[in-house]
């Protein structure tokens, strides 16, 4: 009996070992070189190429142009009649941080407490999230996963310093496979002067005097200032004290790149008054600011341009914040900001509707925004704003091969993504929603 058990155990061990060796061997195989040929290529770094070729090798674009030689042994994709673009970039999501908003156990978008600068989105991302394949099927190849950023899928933002946003590819077995950059911005939910709030215990609106609301606001700003001052002092102390007189503080340590201007602050603010206050604060503290939300950014567009503050706009079909606003307020704002010289990008601000990012940008085109600007606002401009333009956003040699091959304009609802490359790998567009569509569209009547 013991011999039989030992033999079975040995066979199982040999099987596992063989599997590991097989996986290791396959991992060492030479990566496939792809050649996308005879396509109309929109590089976003120059004029479109009518009949061009893109070569993908070792996860990156090695060549792109009209007269590119196809390397021997390449897997060729004849794309005659198709178009090639950089993959779309969704600037603000909770991708991998929130699965089902109504089930709190699947939501990991924020921490308790108001100041959590040491929280990093990448540490909590779930690579197997079902939102990811649905989103990438729409041509979105990279996103920012942003903690404490509100949105439909997170149940509202939490805290003032919410943590660090991470840029990720939308493919990979592990977060290491997916990571584009671990930390690209520090989330700052700018305090508001709130004179009323909703009490969920009584389902009534609670009001407070303006003076009291202003006092609370000033308290939050003072606390924020204190955190930054302490981080600067901590930076001076690092490396100058021994273990006996120096205690490591991860929260202050996380703020050091912010105080040095190395890591931008992604400031969530909507009202013009709050935006002005945030810009003034960041200017005084010498912080690099990126505005998120910006429902009334058009009211302070000259200030934003003068301070070189970029904006991540909410979806153009978002509900209006003021009942007196024109119905098309969010649809016309992108054109106003563009005309004023303010750089901006579009973000979905959630997961459930991230797949409609391209159409949100297209809505702005019908309300005055130049098409080229709308396309760049979901490709090149997000990459520039978050200092990732050396990796994504254009089709140039040396860039990461995040590429979509489409039947037409990627901002159009009727366009299909025929081929999708993420990190140079041909990636499936299959997902649960597609499977359900095919299941019920193919069922026979009477069943």
Short mmCIF file of C-alpha atoms in Angstrom, two decimals:
data_model
loop_
_atom_site.label_atom_id
_atom_site.label_comp_id
_atom_site.label_asym_id
_atom_site.label_seq_id
_atom_site.Cartn_x
_atom_site.Cartn_y
_atom_site.Cartn_z
CA UNK A 1 0.00 0.00 0.00
CA UNK A 2 2.77 2.39 0.96
CA UNK A 3 4.67 1.52 -2.22
CA UNK A 4 1.60 2.27 -4.34
CA UNK A 5 1.10 5.63 -2.60
CA UNK A 6 4.77 6.49 -3.06
CA UNK A 7 4.62 5.54 -6.76
CA UNK A 8 1.53 7.68 -7.28
CA UNK A 9 3.17 10.59 -5.49
CA UNK A 10 6.33 10.23 -7.58
CA UNK A 11 4.35 10.18 -10.82
CA UNK A 12 2.44 13.31 -9.74
CA UNK A 13 5.72 15.04 -8.87
CA UNK A 14 7.21 14.10 -12.22
CA UNK A 15 4.09 15.42 -13.93
CA UNK A 16 4.37 18.76 -12.17
CA UNK A 17 8.07 18.94 -12.96
CA UNK A 18 7.40 18.20 -16.63
CA UNK A 19 4.76 20.91 -16.71
CA UNK A 20 7.14 23.45 -15.17
CA UNK A 21 9.89 22.51 -17.65
CA UNK A 22 7.41 22.77 -20.52
CA UNK A 23 6.23 26.20 -19.40
CA UNK A 24 9.80 27.39 -18.94
CA UNK A 25 10.71 26.18 -22.42
CA UNK A 26 7.70 27.88 -23.98
CA UNK A 27 8.52 31.09 -22.12
CA UNK A 28 12.01 31.02 -23.65
CA UNK A 29 10.67 30.62 -27.19
CA UNK A 30 11.38 33.50 -29.49
CA UNK A 31 8.42 35.94 -29.46
CA UNK A 32 6.36 36.13 -32.63
CA UNK A 33 7.15 38.98 -35.01
CA UNK A 34 3.98 40.43 -36.56
CA UNK A 35 3.60 42.40 -39.77
CA UNK A 36 0.39 44.37 -40.30
CA UNK A 37 0.36 45.09 -44.03
CA UNK A 38 -1.63 47.09 -46.62
CA UNK A 39 -3.49 49.14 -44.00
CA UNK A 40 -4.25 52.81 -43.71
CA UNK A 41 -2.15 53.80 -40.71
CA UNK A 42 -2.89 56.72 -38.40
CA UNK A 43 0.34 57.18 -36.47
CA UNK A 44 -0.76 60.43 -34.69
CA UNK A 45 2.85 61.56 -35.04
CA UNK A 46 2.50 62.56 -38.69
CA UNK A 47 0.26 62.31 -41.73
CA UNK A 48 -1.76 59.10 -42.29
CA UNK A 49 -0.06 56.42 -44.38
CA UNK A 50 -2.43 55.18 -47.08
CA UNK A 51 -0.90 51.76 -47.74
CA UNK A 52 1.50 51.03 -44.95
CA UNK A 53 3.05 48.36 -42.81
CA UNK A 54 3.64 48.07 -39.08
CA UNK A 55 6.24 45.61 -37.76
CA UNK A 56 5.88 44.39 -34.16
CA UNK A 57 8.88 42.70 -32.55
CA UNK A 58 9.61 41.93 -28.88
CA UNK A 59 6.51 43.74 -27.71
CA UNK A 60 7.35 47.01 -29.44
CA UNK A 61 6.92 48.70 -32.79
CA UNK A 62 10.14 48.15 -34.72
CA UNK A 63 9.11 49.84 -37.97
CA UNK A 64 6.18 51.69 -39.52
CA UNK A 65 5.86 53.20 -42.98
CA UNK A 66 4.84 52.83 -46.61
CA UNK A 67 7.93 50.95 -47.79
CA UNK A 68 8.77 48.72 -44.87
CA UNK A 69 10.29 45.33 -45.59
CA UNK A 70 8.52 42.43 -43.91
CA UNK A 71 11.03 40.30 -41.95
CA UNK A 72 11.31 36.65 -42.89
CA UNK A 73 9.27 34.39 -40.66
CA UNK A 74 6.84 37.11 -39.60
CA UNK A 75 3.19 36.37 -38.98
CA UNK A 76 1.58 38.60 -41.59
CA UNK A 77 -1.86 40.15 -41.14
CA UNK A 78 -3.17 41.44 -44.47
CA UNK A 79 -5.21 44.48 -43.46
CA UNK A 80 -6.27 45.76 -46.85
CA UNK A 81 -9.38 47.92 -46.35
CA UNK A 82 -8.71 48.23 -42.61
CA UNK A 83 -7.28 51.04 -40.49
CA UNK A 84 -4.58 51.01 -37.81
CA UNK A 85 -4.48 53.29 -34.76
CA UNK A 86 -2.73 53.48 -31.40
CA UNK A 87 -4.90 51.80 -28.76
CA UNK A 88 -7.26 54.09 -26.88
CA UNK A 89 -6.25 55.35 -23.42
CA UNK A 90 -8.91 55.78 -20.69
CA UNK A 91 -7.52 58.41 -18.33
CA UNK A 92 -9.60 57.66 -15.21
CA UNK A 93 -11.18 54.34 -14.26
CA UNK A 94 -11.45 51.97 -11.30
CA UNK A 95 -10.40 49.08 -13.55
CA UNK A 96 -9.47 46.06 -11.46
CA UNK A 97 -10.41 47.89 -8.25
CA UNK A 98 -14.18 47.48 -8.44
CA UNK A 99 -16.10 44.52 -9.80
CA UNK A 100 -19.73 44.77 -8.61
CA UNK A 101 -20.53 48.13 -7.04
CA UNK A 102 -23.44 46.72 -5.01
CA UNK A 103 -21.20 44.08 -3.39
CA UNK A 104 -18.77 45.83 -1.07
CA UNK A 105 -16.45 42.82 -0.88
CA UNK A 106 -15.62 43.33 -4.58
CA UNK A 107 -14.91 47.06 -4.25
CA UNK A 108 -11.38 48.09 -3.31
CA UNK A 109 -11.27 51.66 -4.51
CA UNK A 110 -10.52 53.47 -1.26
CA UNK A 111 -9.16 53.09 2.25
CA UNK A 112 -10.52 54.34 5.56
CA UNK A 113 -9.27 57.71 6.72
CA UNK A 114 -8.78 60.98 4.87
CA UNK A 115 -5.05 60.80 4.11
CA UNK A 116 -3.69 57.67 2.40
CA UNK A 117 -0.85 58.78 0.11
CA UNK A 118 0.92 55.43 0.52
CA UNK A 119 -1.93 53.49 -1.12
CA UNK A 120 -1.01 52.34 -4.64
CA UNK A 121 -3.74 51.19 -7.03
CA UNK A 122 -1.55 48.51 -8.62
CA UNK A 123 -1.31 46.64 -5.32
CA UNK A 124 -5.08 46.00 -5.31
CA UNK A 125 -5.84 45.42 -8.99
CA UNK A 126 -7.56 42.16 -9.92
CA UNK A 127 -6.14 41.03 -13.30
CA UNK A 128 -9.07 38.64 -13.86
CA UNK A 129 -11.70 41.39 -13.57
CA UNK A 130 -14.52 40.82 -16.06
CA UNK A 131 -14.56 44.53 -16.86
CA UNK A 132 -11.16 44.24 -18.54
CA UNK A 133 -12.02 42.04 -21.58
CA UNK A 134 -15.21 44.02 -22.21
CA UNK A 135 -13.28 47.28 -22.16
CA UNK A 136 -10.40 46.18 -24.38
CA UNK A 137 -12.84 44.79 -26.96
CA UNK A 138 -13.75 48.43 -27.60
CA UNK A 139 -10.15 49.21 -28.56
CA UNK A 140 -8.97 50.49 -25.18
CA UNK A 141 -5.51 49.08 -24.55
CA UNK A 142 -4.38 51.01 -21.48
CA UNK A 143 -6.07 52.81 -18.60
CA UNK A 144 -5.36 54.64 -15.39
CA UNK A 145 -6.65 52.76 -12.34
CA UNK A 146 -7.38 55.57 -9.90
CA UNK A 147 -8.16 55.01 -6.21
CA UNK A 148 -10.69 57.21 -4.36
CA UNK A 149 -11.91 58.64 -7.66
CA UNK A 150 -15.67 58.30 -7.24
CA UNK A 151 -17.64 57.07 -10.22
CA UNK A 152 -20.64 54.81 -10.70
CA UNK A 153 -18.73 51.67 -9.78
CA UNK A 154 -17.09 52.78 -6.54
CA UNK A 155 -19.91 54.30 -4.53
CA UNK A 156 -18.25 57.69 -4.27
CA UNK A 157 -14.77 58.96 -3.50
CA UNK A 158 -13.31 58.80 -0.02
CA UNK A 159 -10.66 60.86 1.69
CA UNK A 160 -8.59 63.85 0.66
CA UNK A 161 -5.33 62.16 -0.32
CA UNK A 162 -6.69 58.99 -1.88
CA UNK A 163 -3.47 57.32 -3.01
CA UNK A 164 -1.48 56.77 -6.18
CA UNK A 165 -2.96 56.06 -9.61
CA UNK A 166 -1.38 53.28 -11.69
CA UNK A 167 -1.19 52.99 -15.48
CA UNK A 168 -1.90 49.46 -16.71
CA UNK A 169 -2.23 47.49 -19.94
CA UNK A 170 -5.55 45.67 -20.30
CA UNK A 171 -4.00 42.23 -20.69
CA UNK A 172 -1.88 39.99 -18.51
CA UNK A 173 -2.06 37.14 -16.03
CA UNK A 174 -0.54 39.16 -13.19
CA UNK A 175 -0.21 42.81 -12.31
CA UNK A 176 3.46 42.62 -13.30
CA UNK A 177 2.38 41.62 -16.80
CA UNK A 178 -0.08 44.50 -16.92
CA UNK A 179 1.95 47.28 -15.38
CA UNK A 180 2.76 50.27 -17.58
CA UNK A 181 3.85 52.44 -14.65
CA UNK A 182 3.15 51.76 -11.00
CA UNK A 183 2.68 55.36 -9.89
CA UNK A 184 1.75 58.18 -12.27
CA UNK A 185 -0.18 60.63 -10.06
CA UNK A 186 -1.28 61.28 -6.47
CA UNK A 187 -5.05 61.56 -6.05
CA UNK A 188 -6.25 64.70 -4.27
CA UNK A 189 -9.98 65.17 -3.71
CA UNK A 190 -10.12 68.91 -3.25
CA UNK A 191 -12.22 69.90 -0.18
CA UNK A 192 -15.49 71.68 -0.94
CA UNK A 193 -17.49 74.22 1.02
CA UNK A 194 -20.57 72.08 1.51
CA UNK A 195 -23.60 73.69 3.11
CA UNK A 196 -25.81 70.65 2.64
CA UNK A 197 -25.42 66.88 2.59
CA UNK A 198 -27.63 63.83 2.31
CA UNK A 199 -28.26 61.86 5.50
CA UNK A 200 -28.72 58.19 4.51
CA UNK A 201 -29.99 57.27 7.99
CA UNK A 202 -33.04 59.51 7.61
CA UNK A 203 -33.04 60.00 3.83
CA UNK A 204 -33.20 63.75 4.28
CA UNK A 205 -31.01 66.67 3.29
CA UNK A 206 -29.06 68.21 6.18
CA UNK A 207 -28.07 71.86 5.98
CA UNK A 208 -25.47 73.84 7.87
CA UNK A 209 -24.55 77.55 8.01
CA UNK A 210 -22.04 78.78 5.44
CA UNK A 211 -19.68 79.94 8.17
CA UNK A 212 -19.54 76.43 9.61
CA UNK A 213 -19.00 74.86 6.17
CA UNK A 214 -16.21 77.37 5.44
CA UNK A 215 -14.54 76.54 8.75
CA UNK A 216 -14.55 72.82 7.91
CA UNK A 217 -13.10 73.56 4.48
CA UNK A 218 -10.27 75.63 5.93
CA UNK A 219 -9.54 72.88 8.43
CA UNK A 220 -9.10 70.35 5.61
CA UNK A 221 -6.82 72.69 3.64
CA UNK A 222 -4.73 73.31 6.76
CA UNK A 223 -4.41 69.56 7.33
CA UNK A 224 -3.33 69.08 3.73
CA UNK A 225 -0.73 71.83 4.06
CA UNK A 226 0.56 70.23 7.25
CA UNK A 227 1.00 66.86 5.51
CA UNK A 228 3.06 68.47 2.74
CA UNK A 229 5.20 70.44 5.22
CA UNK A 230 5.86 67.30 7.23
CA UNK A 231 6.80 65.43 4.06
CA UNK A 232 9.36 68.11 3.20
CA UNK A 233 10.87 67.92 6.68
CA UNK A 234 10.87 64.13 6.48
CA UNK A 235 12.72 64.28 3.15
CA UNK A 236 15.47 66.34 4.80
CA UNK A 237 15.76 63.85 7.63
CA UNK A 238 15.96 60.73 5.45
CA UNK A 239 19.45 59.30 5.57
CA UNK A 240 20.73 61.67 8.27
CA UNK A 241 19.64 59.79 11.37
CA UNK A 242 20.32 56.38 12.81
CA UNK A 243 17.73 53.80 13.69
CA UNK A 244 17.52 55.15 17.19
CA UNK A 245 16.46 58.64 16.20
CA UNK A 246 14.71 58.00 12.88
CA UNK A 247 11.36 56.24 12.41
CA UNK A 248 10.22 55.41 8.91
CA UNK A 249 6.85 56.87 7.85
CA UNK A 250 5.47 55.36 4.63
CA UNK A 251 2.81 58.04 4.18
CA UNK A 252 5.30 60.90 4.35
CA UNK A 253 7.72 58.92 2.19
CA UNK A 254 5.03 58.59 -0.49
CA UNK A 255 4.55 62.37 -0.52
CA UNK A 256 8.20 63.23 -1.14
CA UNK A 257 7.98 62.90 -4.97
CA UNK A 258 4.87 65.11 -4.85
CA UNK A 259 6.61 67.89 -2.91
CA UNK A 260 9.54 67.75 -5.34
CA UNK A 261 7.27 68.07 -8.37
CA UNK A 262 8.29 64.62 -9.63
CA UNK A 263 4.81 63.13 -9.18
CA UNK A 264 1.79 65.22 -10.26
CA UNK A 265 -1.34 65.59 -8.17
CA UNK A 266 -4.57 64.53 -9.89
CA UNK A 267 -6.97 67.02 -8.32
CA UNK A 268 -10.67 66.18 -8.40
CA UNK A 269 -12.69 69.40 -8.49
CA UNK A 270 -15.74 70.52 -10.47
CA UNK A 271 -16.95 73.96 -9.40
CA UNK A 272 -15.08 77.01 -10.71
CA UNK A 273 -14.46 78.25 -7.16
CA UNK A 274 -12.93 74.93 -6.13
CA UNK A 275 -10.79 74.78 -9.26
CA UNK A 276 -9.43 78.28 -8.62
CA UNK A 277 -8.68 77.41 -5.00
CA UNK A 278 -6.93 74.19 -6.01
CA UNK A 279 -4.82 75.93 -8.67
CA UNK A 280 -3.81 78.63 -6.18
CA UNK A 281 -2.91 76.02 -3.57
CA UNK A 282 -0.84 73.90 -5.97
CA UNK A 283 0.90 76.99 -7.31
CA UNK A 284 1.81 78.11 -3.79
CA UNK A 285 2.98 74.62 -2.80
CA UNK A 286 4.85 74.20 -6.12
CA UNK A 287 2.91 71.06 -7.01
CA UNK A 288 2.35 69.85 -10.56
CA UNK A 289 -1.43 69.81 -10.98
CA UNK A 290 -3.71 67.86 -13.31
CA UNK A 291 -7.42 68.69 -12.98
CA UNK A 292 -9.91 65.81 -12.94
CA UNK A 293 -13.63 66.32 -13.47
CA UNK A 294 -13.66 70.01 -14.23
CA UNK A 295 -17.39 70.42 -14.84
CA UNK A 296 -16.90 74.20 -14.79
CA UNK A 297 -13.40 74.26 -16.26
CA UNK A 298 -14.68 76.45 -19.08
CA UNK A 299 -15.25 79.24 -16.57
CA UNK A 300 -11.56 79.29 -15.61
CA UNK A 301 -10.01 78.25 -18.92
CA UNK A 302 -7.68 81.27 -19.04
CA UNK A 303 -6.34 80.44 -15.59
CA UNK A 304 -5.81 76.80 -16.55
CA UNK A 305 -3.95 77.79 -19.70
CA UNK A 306 -1.75 80.32 -17.89
CA UNK A 307 -0.76 77.73 -15.26
CA UNK A 308 -0.38 74.90 -17.83
CA UNK A 309 -2.95 72.76 -16.01
CA UNK A 310 -4.23 69.85 -18.10
CA UNK A 311 -7.77 68.54 -17.60
CA UNK A 312 -9.27 65.05 -17.58
CA UNK A 313 -12.90 65.62 -18.54
CA UNK A 314 -15.85 63.53 -17.44
CA UNK A 315 -17.94 61.79 -20.14
CA UNK A 316 -19.74 64.25 -22.38
CA UNK A 317 -23.12 62.68 -21.58
CA UNK A 318 -22.76 63.14 -17.82
CA UNK A 319 -25.73 64.61 -15.94
CA UNK A 320 -25.55 68.36 -15.49
CA UNK A 321 -24.41 69.65 -12.10
CA UNK A 322 -26.47 72.85 -12.29
CA UNK A 323 -30.11 72.85 -13.39
CA UNK A 324 -29.59 76.24 -15.05
CA UNK A 325 -26.83 74.95 -17.34
CA UNK A 326 -27.59 74.47 -21.06
CA UNK A 327 -28.43 70.86 -21.93
CA UNK A 328 -25.25 70.58 -24.04
CA UNK A 329 -22.89 72.13 -21.50
CA UNK A 330 -20.58 69.08 -21.27
CA UNK A 331 -20.78 68.52 -25.02
CA UNK A 332 -19.53 72.00 -25.93
CA UNK A 333 -16.93 72.40 -23.17
CA UNK A 334 -14.19 70.36 -24.93
CA UNK A 335 -14.30 72.69 -27.95
CA UNK A 336 -14.10 75.73 -25.65
CA UNK A 337 -11.07 74.37 -23.81
CA UNK A 338 -9.38 73.41 -27.07
CA UNK A 339 -9.92 76.89 -28.53
CA UNK A 340 -8.48 78.39 -25.32
CA UNK A 341 -5.33 76.31 -25.58
CA UNK A 342 -6.07 74.03 -22.60
CA UNK A 343 -4.83 70.47 -23.09
CA UNK A 344 -7.37 67.84 -22.07
CA UNK A 345 -8.22 64.17 -22.31
CA UNK A 346 -11.40 62.17 -21.81
CA UNK A 347 -11.95 59.66 -19.01
CA UNK A 348 -14.84 57.32 -18.29
CA UNK A 349 -14.51 57.76 -14.49
CA UNK A 350 -15.87 54.23 -13.96
CA UNK A 351 -15.77 50.70 -15.39
CA UNK A 352 -19.30 49.91 -16.54
CA UNK A 353 -19.26 52.41 -19.40
CA UNK A 354 -15.53 52.59 -20.11
CA UNK A 355 -16.19 50.78 -23.39
CA UNK A 356 -17.97 53.90 -24.66
CA UNK A 357 -14.95 56.18 -24.26
CA UNK A 358 -14.54 56.67 -28.00
CA UNK A 359 -18.16 57.64 -28.50
CA UNK A 360 -17.97 60.16 -25.64
CA UNK A 361 -15.16 61.87 -27.54
CA UNK A 362 -17.14 61.70 -30.78
CA UNK A 363 -20.06 63.51 -29.13
CA UNK A 364 -17.79 66.51 -28.64
CA UNK A 365 -16.94 66.53 -32.36
CA UNK A 366 -20.59 67.07 -33.21
CA UNK A 367 -20.50 70.09 -30.90
CA UNK A 368 -17.51 71.92 -32.33
CA UNK A 369 -14.39 69.98 -31.36
CA UNK A 370 -12.02 69.18 -34.22
CA UNK A 371 -11.98 65.44 -34.97
CA UNK A 372 -8.17 65.25 -34.72
CA UNK A 373 -8.33 66.76 -31.24
CA UNK A 374 -11.01 64.28 -30.13
CA UNK A 375 -8.92 61.33 -31.34
CA UNK A 376 -5.80 62.64 -29.62
CA UNK A 377 -7.80 63.20 -26.42
CA UNK A 378 -8.20 59.42 -26.10
CA UNK A 379 -4.73 58.43 -27.36
CA UNK A 380 -1.83 60.89 -27.44
CA UNK A 381 -2.93 63.56 -24.94
CA UNK A 382 -3.49 61.17 -21.99
CA UNK A 383 -0.02 59.74 -22.62
CA UNK A 384 1.47 63.25 -22.64
CA UNK A 385 -0.43 64.40 -19.57
CA UNK A 386 0.75 61.44 -17.49
CA UNK A 387 4.29 61.47 -18.90
CA UNK A 388 3.89 58.19 -20.78
CA UNK A 389 4.24 59.51 -24.34
CA UNK A 390 7.60 57.79 -24.72
CA UNK A 391 5.76 54.46 -24.42
CA UNK A 392 2.21 54.81 -25.79
CA UNK A 393 -0.07 57.21 -27.66
CA UNK A 394 1.53 57.11 -31.13
CA UNK A 395 2.68 54.53 -33.66
CA UNK A 396 6.42 55.08 -33.79
CA UNK A 397 9.45 52.79 -33.63
CA UNK A 398 10.35 52.05 -30.02
CA UNK A 399 6.84 52.56 -28.67
CA UNK A 400 5.01 49.74 -26.89
CA UNK A 401 2.90 47.90 -29.47
CA UNK A 402 -0.56 48.74 -28.13
CA UNK A 403 -2.35 48.78 -31.47
CA UNK A 404 -5.87 48.38 -32.84
CA UNK A 405 -6.78 47.32 -36.38
CA UNK A 406 -10.31 48.46 -37.13
CA UNK A 407 -12.95 48.54 -39.82
CA UNK A 408 -13.09 52.34 -39.59
CA UNK A 409 -13.06 55.31 -37.24
CA UNK A 410 -12.50 54.05 -33.64
CA UNK A 411 -14.74 56.83 -32.30
CA UNK A 412 -17.72 55.49 -34.24
CA UNK A 413 -20.12 53.08 -32.53
CA UNK A 414 -20.44 50.91 -35.65
CA UNK A 415 -16.68 50.32 -36.00
CA UNK A 416 -15.35 46.85 -35.15
CA UNK A 417 -11.93 46.05 -33.73
CA UNK A 418 -10.64 43.23 -35.96
CA UNK A 419 -7.22 42.82 -34.34
CA UNK A 420 -5.99 43.97 -30.96
CA UNK A 421 -2.37 44.07 -29.85
CA UNK A 422 -1.38 44.76 -26.24
CA UNK A 423 2.29 44.76 -25.32
CA UNK A 424 2.96 43.37 -28.77
CA UNK A 425 0.78 40.31 -28.21
CA UNK A 426 -2.23 39.52 -30.38
CA UNK A 427 -5.03 39.67 -27.81
CA UNK A 428 -8.51 38.19 -27.93
CA UNK A 429 -11.56 40.45 -28.02
CA UNK A 430 -13.79 37.72 -26.55
CA UNK A 431 -15.70 38.61 -23.39
CA UNK A 432 -18.80 37.69 -21.40
CA UNK A 433 -21.05 40.23 -23.09
CA UNK A 434 -20.06 39.00 -26.53
CA UNK A 435 -20.70 35.40 -25.45
CA UNK A 436 -24.17 36.29 -24.15
CA UNK A 437 -24.96 38.21 -27.33
CA UNK A 438 -24.00 35.25 -29.50
CA UNK A 439 -25.86 32.80 -27.25
CA UNK A 440 -29.19 34.59 -27.42
CA UNK A 441 -28.93 35.91 -30.97
CA UNK A 442 -28.38 32.36 -32.24
CA UNK A 443 -31.08 30.62 -30.24
CA UNK A 444 -33.92 29.14 -32.22
CA UNK A 445 -37.48 30.29 -31.81
CA UNK A 446 -39.62 28.22 -29.47
CA UNK A 447 -36.72 27.02 -27.31
#
